Protein backbone atom coordinates (compact mmCIF):
# COMPACT_ATOMS: atom_id res chain seq x y z
CA UNK A 1 0.00 0.00 0.00
CA UNK A 2 2.11 2.88 -1.33
CA UNK A 3 0.73 6.39 -1.20
CA UNK A 4 1.03 8.28 -4.51
CA UNK A 5 1.98 11.69 -3.17
CA UNK A 6 0.32 14.11 -5.59
CA UNK A 7 1.21 17.14 -3.50
CA UNK A 8 4.93 16.33 -3.56
CA UNK A 9 5.05 15.49 -7.28
CA UNK A 10 2.93 18.55 -8.14
CA UNK A 11 5.31 20.80 -6.16
CA UNK A 12 8.27 19.38 -8.08
CA UNK A 13 6.52 20.03 -11.42
CA UNK A 14 5.58 23.58 -10.34
CA UNK A 15 9.17 24.31 -9.32
CA UNK A 16 10.42 23.25 -12.79
CA UNK A 17 7.77 25.38 -14.51
CA UNK A 18 8.74 28.40 -12.37
CA UNK A 19 12.40 28.06 -13.38
CA UNK A 20 11.48 27.66 -17.05
CA UNK A 21 9.32 30.80 -16.94
CA UNK A 22 12.20 32.75 -15.36
CA UNK A 23 14.46 31.68 -18.24
CA UNK A 24 11.81 32.41 -20.88
CA UNK A 25 11.32 35.90 -19.47
CA UNK A 26 14.97 36.64 -20.16
CA UNK A 27 15.15 35.01 -23.58
CA UNK A 28 11.75 35.74 -25.16
CA UNK A 29 10.87 38.85 -23.12
CA UNK A 30 7.38 37.40 -22.81
CA UNK A 31 5.42 35.67 -20.07
CA UNK A 32 2.60 33.15 -20.30
CA UNK A 33 -0.86 34.62 -19.75
CA UNK A 34 -3.77 32.72 -18.20
CA UNK A 35 -7.35 34.01 -17.98
CA UNK A 36 -9.90 32.19 -15.83
CA UNK A 37 -13.60 33.01 -16.14
CA UNK A 38 -15.92 32.11 -13.29
CA UNK A 39 -19.68 32.66 -13.34
CA UNK A 40 -21.67 32.70 -10.10
CA UNK A 41 -20.73 31.93 -6.52
CA UNK A 42 -20.40 28.14 -6.23
CA UNK A 43 -18.06 27.96 -3.17
CA UNK A 44 -16.10 24.93 -4.44
CA UNK A 45 -15.52 26.56 -7.85
CA UNK A 46 -14.48 29.82 -6.17
CA UNK A 47 -11.98 27.95 -3.98
CA UNK A 48 -10.51 26.09 -7.00
CA UNK A 49 -10.21 29.29 -9.05
CA UNK A 50 -8.58 31.22 -6.23
CA UNK A 51 -6.03 28.41 -5.77
CA UNK A 52 -5.23 28.30 -9.51
CA UNK A 53 -4.79 32.09 -9.60
CA UNK A 54 -2.49 32.21 -6.56
CA UNK A 55 -0.28 29.40 -7.85
CA UNK A 56 -0.10 30.92 -11.35
CA UNK A 57 1.03 34.26 -9.91
CA UNK A 58 3.65 32.49 -7.79
CA UNK A 59 5.12 30.91 -10.94
CA UNK A 60 5.34 34.26 -12.74
CA UNK A 61 2.33 33.61 -15.00
CA UNK A 62 0.31 36.69 -15.93
CA UNK A 63 -2.90 35.38 -14.34
CA UNK A 64 -6.23 37.12 -14.25
CA UNK A 65 -9.63 36.07 -12.97
CA UNK A 66 -12.75 37.38 -14.59
CA UNK A 67 -15.77 37.06 -12.29
CA UNK A 68 -19.30 37.30 -13.62
CA UNK A 69 -22.54 37.33 -11.68
CA UNK A 70 -24.81 34.31 -12.20
CA UNK A 71 -27.44 36.71 -13.56
CA UNK A 72 -25.02 37.67 -16.36
CA UNK A 73 -26.39 37.01 -19.84
CA UNK A 74 -24.90 34.35 -22.04
CA UNK A 75 -24.01 37.14 -24.50
CA UNK A 76 -21.87 38.98 -21.95
CA UNK A 77 -20.05 35.74 -21.13
CA UNK A 78 -19.45 35.01 -24.83
CA UNK A 79 -18.14 38.58 -25.34
CA UNK A 80 -15.73 38.07 -22.45
CA UNK A 81 -14.43 34.90 -24.11
CA UNK A 82 -14.09 36.70 -27.46
CA UNK A 83 -12.11 39.52 -25.86
CA UNK A 84 -9.65 36.98 -24.40
CA UNK A 85 -9.42 35.30 -27.83
CA UNK A 86 -8.22 38.66 -29.22
CA UNK A 87 -5.86 39.52 -26.35
CA UNK A 88 -2.22 38.77 -27.28
CA UNK A 89 -1.20 38.70 -23.62
CA UNK A 90 -3.57 35.78 -22.97
CA UNK A 91 -2.32 32.40 -24.16
CA UNK A 92 -4.65 30.16 -22.15
CA UNK A 93 -8.31 30.55 -21.21
CA UNK A 94 -10.24 28.44 -18.70
CA UNK A 95 -13.99 28.69 -18.16
CA UNK A 96 -14.65 27.16 -14.76
CA UNK A 97 -17.32 24.45 -14.89
CA UNK A 98 -20.04 23.72 -14.10
CA UNK A 99 -21.71 26.93 -15.27
CA UNK A 100 -24.84 27.90 -13.30
CA UNK A 101 -28.19 26.44 -14.41
CA UNK A 102 -29.55 28.02 -17.58
CA UNK A 103 -26.20 28.52 -19.31
CA UNK A 104 -25.74 26.36 -22.40
CA UNK A 105 -22.24 25.05 -21.80
CA UNK A 106 -21.37 23.92 -25.34
CA UNK A 107 -22.91 26.97 -27.06
CA UNK A 108 -20.56 29.00 -24.86
CA UNK A 109 -17.39 26.88 -24.97
CA UNK A 110 -17.52 26.69 -28.75
CA UNK A 111 -16.72 30.44 -28.93
CA UNK A 112 -13.31 29.86 -27.37
CA UNK A 113 -10.28 29.87 -29.69
CA UNK A 114 -9.22 26.17 -29.72
CA UNK A 115 -5.56 27.25 -29.53
CA UNK A 116 -6.26 28.94 -26.18
CA UNK A 117 -8.38 26.07 -24.84
CA UNK A 118 -6.16 25.21 -21.86
CA UNK A 119 -8.55 22.42 -20.74
CA UNK A 120 -8.43 20.80 -24.22
CA UNK A 121 -12.21 20.27 -24.05
CA UNK A 122 -13.15 21.62 -27.47
CA UNK A 123 -14.15 19.05 -30.13
CA UNK A 124 -11.01 19.55 -32.24
CA UNK A 125 -8.76 19.10 -29.21
CA UNK A 126 -10.65 16.08 -27.83
CA UNK A 127 -10.69 14.62 -31.36
CA UNK A 128 -6.93 14.94 -31.65
CA UNK A 129 -6.58 13.33 -28.23
CA UNK A 130 -8.70 10.38 -29.37
CA UNK A 131 -6.42 9.99 -32.40
CA UNK A 132 -3.31 10.21 -30.22
CA UNK A 133 -2.25 13.31 -32.14
CA UNK A 134 -1.62 15.81 -29.36
CA UNK A 135 0.90 16.60 -26.66
CA UNK A 136 -1.43 18.73 -24.52
CA UNK A 137 -4.12 16.96 -22.50
CA UNK A 138 -7.05 17.90 -20.23
CA UNK A 139 -5.66 18.82 -16.82
CA UNK A 140 -7.10 16.12 -14.53
CA UNK A 141 -6.42 13.17 -16.87
CA UNK A 142 -2.93 14.57 -17.51
CA UNK A 143 -2.43 14.80 -13.74
CA UNK A 144 -3.43 11.15 -13.27
CA UNK A 145 -0.95 9.94 -15.89
CA UNK A 146 1.84 12.24 -14.69
CA UNK A 147 1.45 10.86 -11.16
CA UNK A 148 1.50 7.23 -12.34
CA UNK A 149 4.55 8.03 -14.48
CA UNK A 150 6.33 9.69 -11.57
CA UNK A 151 6.11 6.37 -9.70
CA UNK A 152 7.12 4.45 -12.85
CA UNK A 153 3.91 2.42 -12.89
CA UNK A 154 3.71 0.52 -16.17
CA UNK A 155 0.26 0.78 -17.80
CA UNK A 156 0.77 -1.57 -20.74
CA UNK A 157 -1.68 -4.48 -20.62
CA UNK A 158 -3.34 -3.44 -17.35
CA UNK A 159 -7.03 -4.09 -16.94
CA UNK A 160 -8.20 -0.54 -16.20
CA UNK A 161 -11.69 0.39 -15.07
CA UNK A 162 -12.62 4.05 -15.40
CA UNK A 163 -15.71 4.97 -13.37
CA UNK A 164 -17.35 8.18 -14.66
CA UNK A 165 -17.85 9.30 -18.26
CA UNK A 166 -17.59 13.10 -18.05
CA UNK A 167 -15.78 15.00 -20.81
CA UNK A 168 -13.63 16.56 -18.06
CA UNK A 169 -12.18 13.27 -16.78
CA UNK A 170 -13.66 9.91 -17.77
CA UNK A 171 -13.88 10.09 -21.56
CA UNK A 172 -10.47 11.68 -22.22
CA UNK A 173 -8.72 9.56 -19.59
CA UNK A 174 -10.21 6.34 -20.98
CA UNK A 175 -8.73 7.28 -24.39
CA UNK A 176 -5.38 8.26 -22.92
CA UNK A 177 -5.13 4.96 -21.02
CA UNK A 178 -6.04 3.10 -24.22
CA UNK A 179 -3.33 5.02 -26.10
CA UNK A 180 -0.93 3.88 -23.37
CA UNK A 181 -1.87 0.24 -24.06
CA UNK A 182 -4.11 -0.42 -21.07
CA UNK A 183 -7.33 -2.39 -21.68
CA UNK A 184 -10.02 0.03 -20.60
CA UNK A 185 -13.62 -0.45 -19.47
CA UNK A 186 -15.49 2.86 -19.17
CA UNK A 187 -18.25 2.55 -16.55
CA UNK A 188 -21.02 4.91 -15.46
CA UNK A 189 -24.26 5.10 -13.47
CA UNK A 190 -26.07 2.66 -15.79
CA UNK A 191 -23.33 -0.01 -15.84
CA UNK A 192 -24.57 -3.50 -14.96
CA UNK A 193 -22.56 -5.33 -12.31
CA UNK A 194 -20.09 -2.53 -11.67
CA UNK A 195 -18.77 -4.39 -8.61
CA UNK A 196 -18.01 -7.46 -10.76
CA UNK A 197 -16.07 -5.35 -13.29
CA UNK A 198 -14.20 -3.52 -10.55
CA UNK A 199 -13.14 -6.79 -8.92
CA UNK A 200 -11.24 -7.70 -12.11
CA UNK A 201 -9.45 -4.36 -12.36
CA UNK A 202 -5.70 -3.89 -11.96
CA UNK A 203 -6.26 -0.12 -12.06
CA UNK A 204 -9.39 1.72 -10.89
CA UNK A 205 -9.93 5.41 -11.54
CA UNK A 206 -12.94 6.84 -9.73
CA UNK A 207 -14.47 10.14 -10.90
CA UNK A 208 -18.12 9.98 -9.91
CA UNK A 209 -18.58 12.46 -7.08
CA UNK A 210 -20.06 10.05 -4.50
CA UNK A 211 -18.22 9.84 -1.19
CA UNK A 212 -16.92 6.37 -0.35
CA UNK A 213 -18.86 4.78 -3.24
CA UNK A 214 -16.23 2.15 -4.08
CA UNK A 215 -16.04 -0.17 -1.08
CA UNK A 216 -13.29 -2.71 -0.15
CA UNK A 217 -15.36 -5.70 -1.36
CA UNK A 218 -15.29 -4.22 -4.91
CA UNK A 219 -11.49 -4.08 -5.07
CA UNK A 220 -9.02 -6.81 -6.03
CA UNK A 221 -5.97 -7.27 -3.80
CA UNK A 222 -3.02 -5.14 -5.01
CA UNK A 223 -5.13 -3.03 -7.37
CA UNK A 224 -3.94 0.53 -8.11
CA UNK A 225 -6.56 2.98 -6.83
CA UNK A 226 -6.78 6.49 -8.26
CA UNK A 227 -9.37 8.74 -6.61
CA UNK A 228 -10.40 11.84 -8.55
CA UNK A 229 -13.45 12.52 -6.34
CA UNK A 230 -13.55 15.56 -4.08
CA UNK A 231 -16.67 15.35 -1.94
CA UNK A 232 -17.46 17.93 0.71
CA UNK A 233 -19.04 16.39 3.82
CA UNK A 234 -20.77 18.44 6.49
CA UNK A 235 -22.68 15.76 8.45
CA UNK A 236 -20.82 14.35 11.47
CA UNK A 237 -22.23 10.83 10.95
CA UNK A 238 -20.93 10.67 7.37
CA UNK A 239 -17.57 12.06 8.41
CA UNK A 240 -17.14 9.35 11.06
CA UNK A 241 -18.18 6.63 8.60
CA UNK A 242 -16.18 7.78 5.58
CA UNK A 243 -13.21 9.84 6.67
CA UNK A 244 -9.64 9.26 7.84
CA UNK A 245 -8.52 10.78 11.17
CA UNK A 246 -6.84 13.68 9.34
CA UNK A 247 -9.99 14.38 7.28
CA UNK A 248 -11.97 14.25 10.55
CA UNK A 249 -9.62 16.78 12.12
CA UNK A 250 -10.31 19.18 9.25
CA UNK A 251 -14.03 18.71 9.89
CA UNK A 252 -13.59 19.57 13.58
CA UNK A 253 -11.73 22.78 12.64
CA UNK A 254 -13.68 23.95 9.59
CA UNK A 255 -17.03 22.13 9.73
CA UNK A 256 -16.36 20.44 6.39
CA UNK A 257 -14.31 17.39 5.41
CA UNK A 258 -13.09 16.53 1.92
CA UNK A 259 -13.07 12.88 0.93
CA UNK A 260 -12.91 10.85 -2.26
CA UNK A 261 -15.10 8.35 -4.13
CA UNK A 262 -13.13 5.33 -2.88
CA UNK A 263 -13.84 4.16 0.66
CA UNK A 264 -10.78 4.68 2.84
CA UNK A 265 -10.76 1.00 3.91
CA UNK A 266 -10.26 -0.07 0.27
CA UNK A 267 -6.79 1.51 0.24
CA UNK A 268 -5.55 -1.22 2.61
CA UNK A 269 -6.01 -3.77 -0.20
CA UNK A 270 -4.22 -1.68 -2.83
CA UNK A 271 -0.66 -1.72 -4.16
CA UNK A 272 -0.76 2.06 -4.78
CA UNK A 273 -3.42 4.65 -3.92
CA UNK A 274 -3.98 8.40 -4.07
CA UNK A 275 -5.14 10.28 -0.96
CA UNK A 276 -7.86 12.95 -0.92
CA UNK A 277 -6.87 15.69 -0.46
CA UNK A 278 -3.25 15.69 -1.63
CA UNK A 279 -3.54 13.29 -4.57
CA UNK A 280 -5.04 14.20 -7.94
CA UNK A 281 -6.21 17.72 -6.86
CA UNK A 282 -2.71 19.28 -6.77
CA UNK A 283 -1.71 17.36 -9.91
CA UNK A 284 -4.63 18.94 -11.80
CA UNK A 285 -3.46 22.43 -10.85
CA UNK A 286 0.13 21.59 -11.83
CA UNK A 287 -1.07 20.38 -15.25
CA UNK A 288 -3.03 23.60 -15.76
CA UNK A 289 0.21 25.54 -15.27
CA UNK A 290 2.05 23.08 -17.53
CA UNK A 291 -0.57 23.52 -20.29
CA UNK A 292 -0.46 27.32 -19.95
CA UNK A 293 3.30 27.23 -20.45
CA UNK A 294 2.99 24.86 -23.44
CA UNK A 295 0.42 27.14 -25.13
CA UNK A 296 2.68 30.15 -24.58
CA UNK A 297 5.66 28.32 -26.09
CA UNK A 298 3.58 27.20 -29.09
CA UNK A 299 2.45 30.76 -29.73
CA UNK A 300 5.98 32.15 -29.37
CA UNK A 301 7.30 29.48 -31.77
CA UNK A 302 4.60 30.34 -34.34
CA UNK A 303 5.46 34.03 -34.13
CA UNK A 304 9.19 33.52 -34.57
CA UNK A 305 9.09 30.92 -37.35
N1 LIG B 1 -14.47 21.93 -13.09
C1 LIG B 1 -13.97 20.82 -12.49
N2 LIG B 1 -12.82 20.44 -13.08
C2 LIG B 1 -12.60 21.33 -14.09
C3 LIG B 1 -11.56 21.46 -15.06
O1 LIG B 1 -10.61 20.68 -15.13
N3 LIG B 1 -11.69 22.52 -15.92
C4 LIG B 1 -12.74 23.38 -15.87
N4 LIG B 1 -12.76 24.37 -16.77
N5 LIG B 1 -13.71 23.29 -14.98
C5 LIG B 1 -13.64 22.26 -14.09
XYZ file of C-alpha atoms and ligand atoms in Angstrom:
316
model
C 0.000 0.000 0.000
C 2.106 2.876 -1.326
C 0.729 6.394 -1.204
C 1.033 8.285 -4.507
C 1.975 11.694 -3.174
C 0.316 14.114 -5.589
C 1.209 17.136 -3.502
C 4.933 16.327 -3.556
C 5.051 15.486 -7.278
C 2.935 18.554 -8.139
C 5.310 20.801 -6.156
C 8.273 19.381 -8.077
C 6.520 20.035 -11.416
C 5.581 23.580 -10.345
C 9.172 24.311 -9.324
C 10.423 23.246 -12.788
C 7.772 25.383 -14.508
C 8.738 28.398 -12.369
C 12.405 28.055 -13.380
C 11.476 27.661 -17.053
C 9.319 30.803 -16.941
C 12.201 32.747 -15.359
C 14.461 31.684 -18.243
C 11.809 32.411 -20.882
C 11.316 35.898 -19.472
C 14.974 36.642 -20.164
C 15.153 35.006 -23.575
C 11.752 35.740 -25.164
C 10.868 38.849 -23.121
C 7.376 37.402 -22.811
C 5.420 35.668 -20.072
C 2.598 33.153 -20.301
C -0.862 34.623 -19.751
C -3.775 32.715 -18.198
C -7.352 34.007 -17.983
C -9.905 32.191 -15.830
C -13.596 33.007 -16.136
C -15.922 32.105 -13.293
C -19.676 32.663 -13.342
C -21.672 32.696 -10.104
C -20.731 31.931 -6.524
C -20.400 28.136 -6.226
C -18.063 27.955 -3.175
C -16.104 24.933 -4.437
C -15.523 26.565 -7.847
C -14.480 29.817 -6.168
C -11.982 27.955 -3.981
C -10.513 26.094 -6.999
C -10.209 29.295 -9.051
C -8.582 31.221 -6.233
C -6.034 28.408 -5.769
C -5.228 28.297 -9.513
C -4.793 32.092 -9.599
C -2.487 32.208 -6.562
C -0.279 29.399 -7.853
C -0.102 30.922 -11.349
C 1.029 34.262 -9.910
C 3.647 32.485 -7.787
C 5.117 30.907 -10.943
C 5.341 34.256 -12.736
C 2.325 33.610 -14.999
C 0.308 36.690 -15.935
C -2.899 35.385 -14.343
C -6.233 37.121 -14.250
C -9.629 36.067 -12.974
C -12.755 37.376 -14.591
C -15.774 37.056 -12.294
C -19.299 37.299 -13.622
C -22.539 37.327 -11.683
C -24.814 34.312 -12.196
C -27.437 36.711 -13.559
C -25.024 37.669 -16.361
C -26.391 37.014 -19.840
C -24.896 34.355 -22.043
C -24.012 37.136 -24.500
C -21.872 38.977 -21.951
C -20.054 35.742 -21.132
C -19.448 35.010 -24.826
C -18.143 38.577 -25.336
C -15.725 38.069 -22.448
C -14.434 34.903 -24.115
C -14.086 36.700 -27.458
C -12.108 39.518 -25.865
C -9.652 36.976 -24.403
C -9.425 35.303 -27.832
C -8.225 38.664 -29.216
C -5.861 39.515 -26.354
C -2.222 38.771 -27.276
C -1.199 38.697 -23.621
C -3.569 35.784 -22.966
C -2.321 32.399 -24.165
C -4.651 30.165 -22.154
C -8.312 30.545 -21.207
C -10.240 28.441 -18.703
C -13.989 28.691 -18.159
C -14.652 27.159 -14.759
C -17.319 24.446 -14.887
C -20.039 23.725 -14.099
C -21.706 26.929 -15.270
C -24.840 27.902 -13.303
C -28.193 26.438 -14.414
C -29.552 28.020 -17.577
C -26.196 28.519 -19.311
C -25.742 26.361 -22.403
C -22.239 25.051 -21.804
C -21.373 23.924 -25.337
C -22.914 26.972 -27.056
C -20.559 29.001 -24.860
C -17.386 26.881 -24.967
C -17.517 26.693 -28.747
C -16.720 30.444 -28.929
C -13.307 29.859 -27.372
C -10.278 29.873 -29.687
C -9.221 26.166 -29.723
C -5.559 27.247 -29.531
C -6.256 28.942 -26.182
C -8.376 26.070 -24.835
C -6.163 25.208 -21.859
C -8.550 22.423 -20.735
C -8.428 20.803 -24.221
C -12.208 20.266 -24.049
C -13.151 21.622 -27.473
C -14.149 19.054 -30.132
C -11.006 19.552 -32.240
C -8.761 19.102 -29.209
C -10.646 16.077 -27.827
C -10.693 14.619 -31.360
C -6.929 14.938 -31.652
C -6.579 13.334 -28.232
C -8.699 10.383 -29.366
C -6.419 9.988 -32.398
C -3.306 10.209 -30.225
C -2.248 13.315 -32.142
C -1.621 15.806 -29.362
C 0.901 16.603 -26.657
C -1.429 18.726 -24.523
C -4.121 16.956 -22.499
C -7.047 17.904 -20.231
C -5.657 18.821 -16.824
C -7.098 16.124 -14.534
C -6.422 13.167 -16.873
C -2.931 14.572 -17.506
C -2.431 14.801 -13.740
C -3.430 11.147 -13.267
C -0.950 9.943 -15.895
C 1.839 12.236 -14.694
C 1.448 10.864 -11.165
C 1.496 7.227 -12.340
C 4.550 8.026 -14.484
C 6.335 9.692 -11.569
C 6.105 6.372 -9.697
C 7.115 4.449 -12.849
C 3.910 2.418 -12.895
C 3.708 0.515 -16.173
C 0.256 0.781 -17.797
C 0.772 -1.573 -20.742
C -1.676 -4.475 -20.623
C -3.337 -3.436 -17.353
C -7.028 -4.089 -16.937
C -8.204 -0.536 -16.205
C -11.694 0.385 -15.068
C -12.621 4.048 -15.401
C -15.713 4.968 -13.371
C -17.351 8.177 -14.658
C -17.846 9.296 -18.261
C -17.594 13.096 -18.052
C -15.782 14.996 -20.808
C -13.635 16.558 -18.059
C -12.176 13.275 -16.775
C -13.663 9.910 -17.775
C -13.875 10.090 -21.563
C -10.469 11.679 -22.221
C -8.719 9.564 -19.593
C -10.215 6.337 -20.983
C -8.731 7.279 -24.392
C -5.382 8.258 -22.921
C -5.129 4.960 -21.016
C -6.042 3.105 -24.224
C -3.326 5.017 -26.100
C -0.926 3.884 -23.367
C -1.869 0.238 -24.063
C -4.108 -0.422 -21.068
C -7.332 -2.391 -21.679
C -10.017 0.031 -20.596
C -13.619 -0.447 -19.468
C -15.488 2.857 -19.171
C -18.248 2.552 -16.553
C -21.023 4.914 -15.458
C -24.256 5.098 -13.472
C -26.075 2.658 -15.794
C -23.332 -0.008 -15.840
C -24.565 -3.501 -14.957
C -22.556 -5.325 -12.310
C -20.092 -2.529 -11.671
C -18.774 -4.390 -8.610
C -18.006 -7.458 -10.759
C -16.073 -5.353 -13.286
C -14.198 -3.521 -10.546
C -13.139 -6.792 -8.923
C -11.241 -7.701 -12.112
C -9.448 -4.365 -12.360
C -5.696 -3.886 -11.961
C -6.257 -0.122 -12.058
C -9.392 1.717 -10.890
C -9.932 5.409 -11.539
C -12.945 6.844 -9.730
C -14.472 10.140 -10.896
C -18.117 9.977 -9.914
C -18.578 12.460 -7.076
C -20.058 10.052 -4.500
C -18.223 9.838 -1.191
C -16.916 6.368 -0.345
C -18.855 4.784 -3.238
C -16.233 2.152 -4.079
C -16.035 -0.168 -1.082
C -13.288 -2.707 -0.147
C -15.356 -5.700 -1.357
C -15.291 -4.221 -4.911
C -11.495 -4.078 -5.070
C -9.018 -6.810 -6.033
C -5.971 -7.271 -3.798
C -3.025 -5.145 -5.011
C -5.134 -3.025 -7.371
C -3.936 0.528 -8.112
C -6.564 2.985 -6.834
C -6.783 6.495 -8.260
C -9.374 8.736 -6.606
C -10.402 11.836 -8.554
C -13.454 12.518 -6.345
C -13.553 15.559 -4.081
C -16.669 15.345 -1.943
C -17.463 17.930 0.706
C -19.042 16.386 3.819
C -20.768 18.444 6.490
C -22.682 15.758 8.445
C -20.818 14.354 11.470
C -22.226 10.834 10.948
C -20.928 10.667 7.365
C -17.573 12.064 8.411
C -17.136 9.353 11.061
C -18.183 6.631 8.599
C -16.180 7.776 5.576
C -13.206 9.840 6.666
C -9.642 9.257 7.836
C -8.521 10.778 11.169
C -6.836 13.679 9.336
C -9.988 14.377 7.279
C -11.969 14.252 10.552
C -9.615 16.782 12.119
C -10.310 19.181 9.251
C -14.029 18.714 9.893
C -13.591 19.573 13.580
C -11.729 22.779 12.638
C -13.679 23.947 9.594
C -17.033 22.132 9.728
C -16.361 20.440 6.387
C -14.308 17.390 5.414
C -13.088 16.529 1.919
C -13.075 12.877 0.929
C -12.915 10.846 -2.263
C -15.100 8.351 -4.133
C -13.132 5.330 -2.883
C -13.841 4.163 0.655
C -10.776 4.684 2.842
C -10.758 1.001 3.914
C -10.259 -0.068 0.267
C -6.788 1.507 0.235
C -5.547 -1.221 2.607
C -6.008 -3.767 -0.202
C -4.220 -1.675 -2.829
C -0.662 -1.725 -4.162
C -0.760 2.059 -4.778
C -3.424 4.646 -3.923
C -3.983 8.398 -4.071
C -5.136 10.276 -0.963
C -7.860 12.946 -0.920
C -6.871 15.692 -0.459
C -3.246 15.694 -1.634
C -3.537 13.289 -4.572
C -5.038 14.205 -7.943
C -6.208 17.716 -6.862
C -2.714 19.283 -6.767
C -1.712 17.361 -9.912
C -4.634 18.941 -11.797
C -3.465 22.433 -10.854
C 0.133 21.588 -11.826
C -1.068 20.381 -15.251
C -3.025 23.596 -15.758
C 0.213 25.539 -15.270
C 2.048 23.084 -17.534
C -0.571 23.523 -20.289
C -0.458 27.319 -19.951
C 3.298 27.234 -20.452
C 2.990 24.862 -23.439
C 0.415 27.137 -25.130
C 2.676 30.154 -24.575
C 5.663 28.321 -26.091
C 3.578 27.204 -29.089
C 2.445 30.763 -29.735
C 5.979 32.145 -29.375
C 7.304 29.478 -31.773
C 4.604 30.335 -34.336
C 5.461 34.027 -34.126
C 9.194 33.524 -34.567
C 9.091 30.915 -37.350
N -14.474 21.934 -13.093
C -13.972 20.822 -12.495
N -12.820 20.437 -13.084
C -12.597 21.330 -14.086
C -11.560 21.461 -15.061
O -10.608 20.675 -15.127
N -11.686 22.518 -15.918
C -12.737 23.385 -15.868
N -12.765 24.368 -16.769
N -13.711 23.287 -14.975
C -13.642 22.263 -14.086
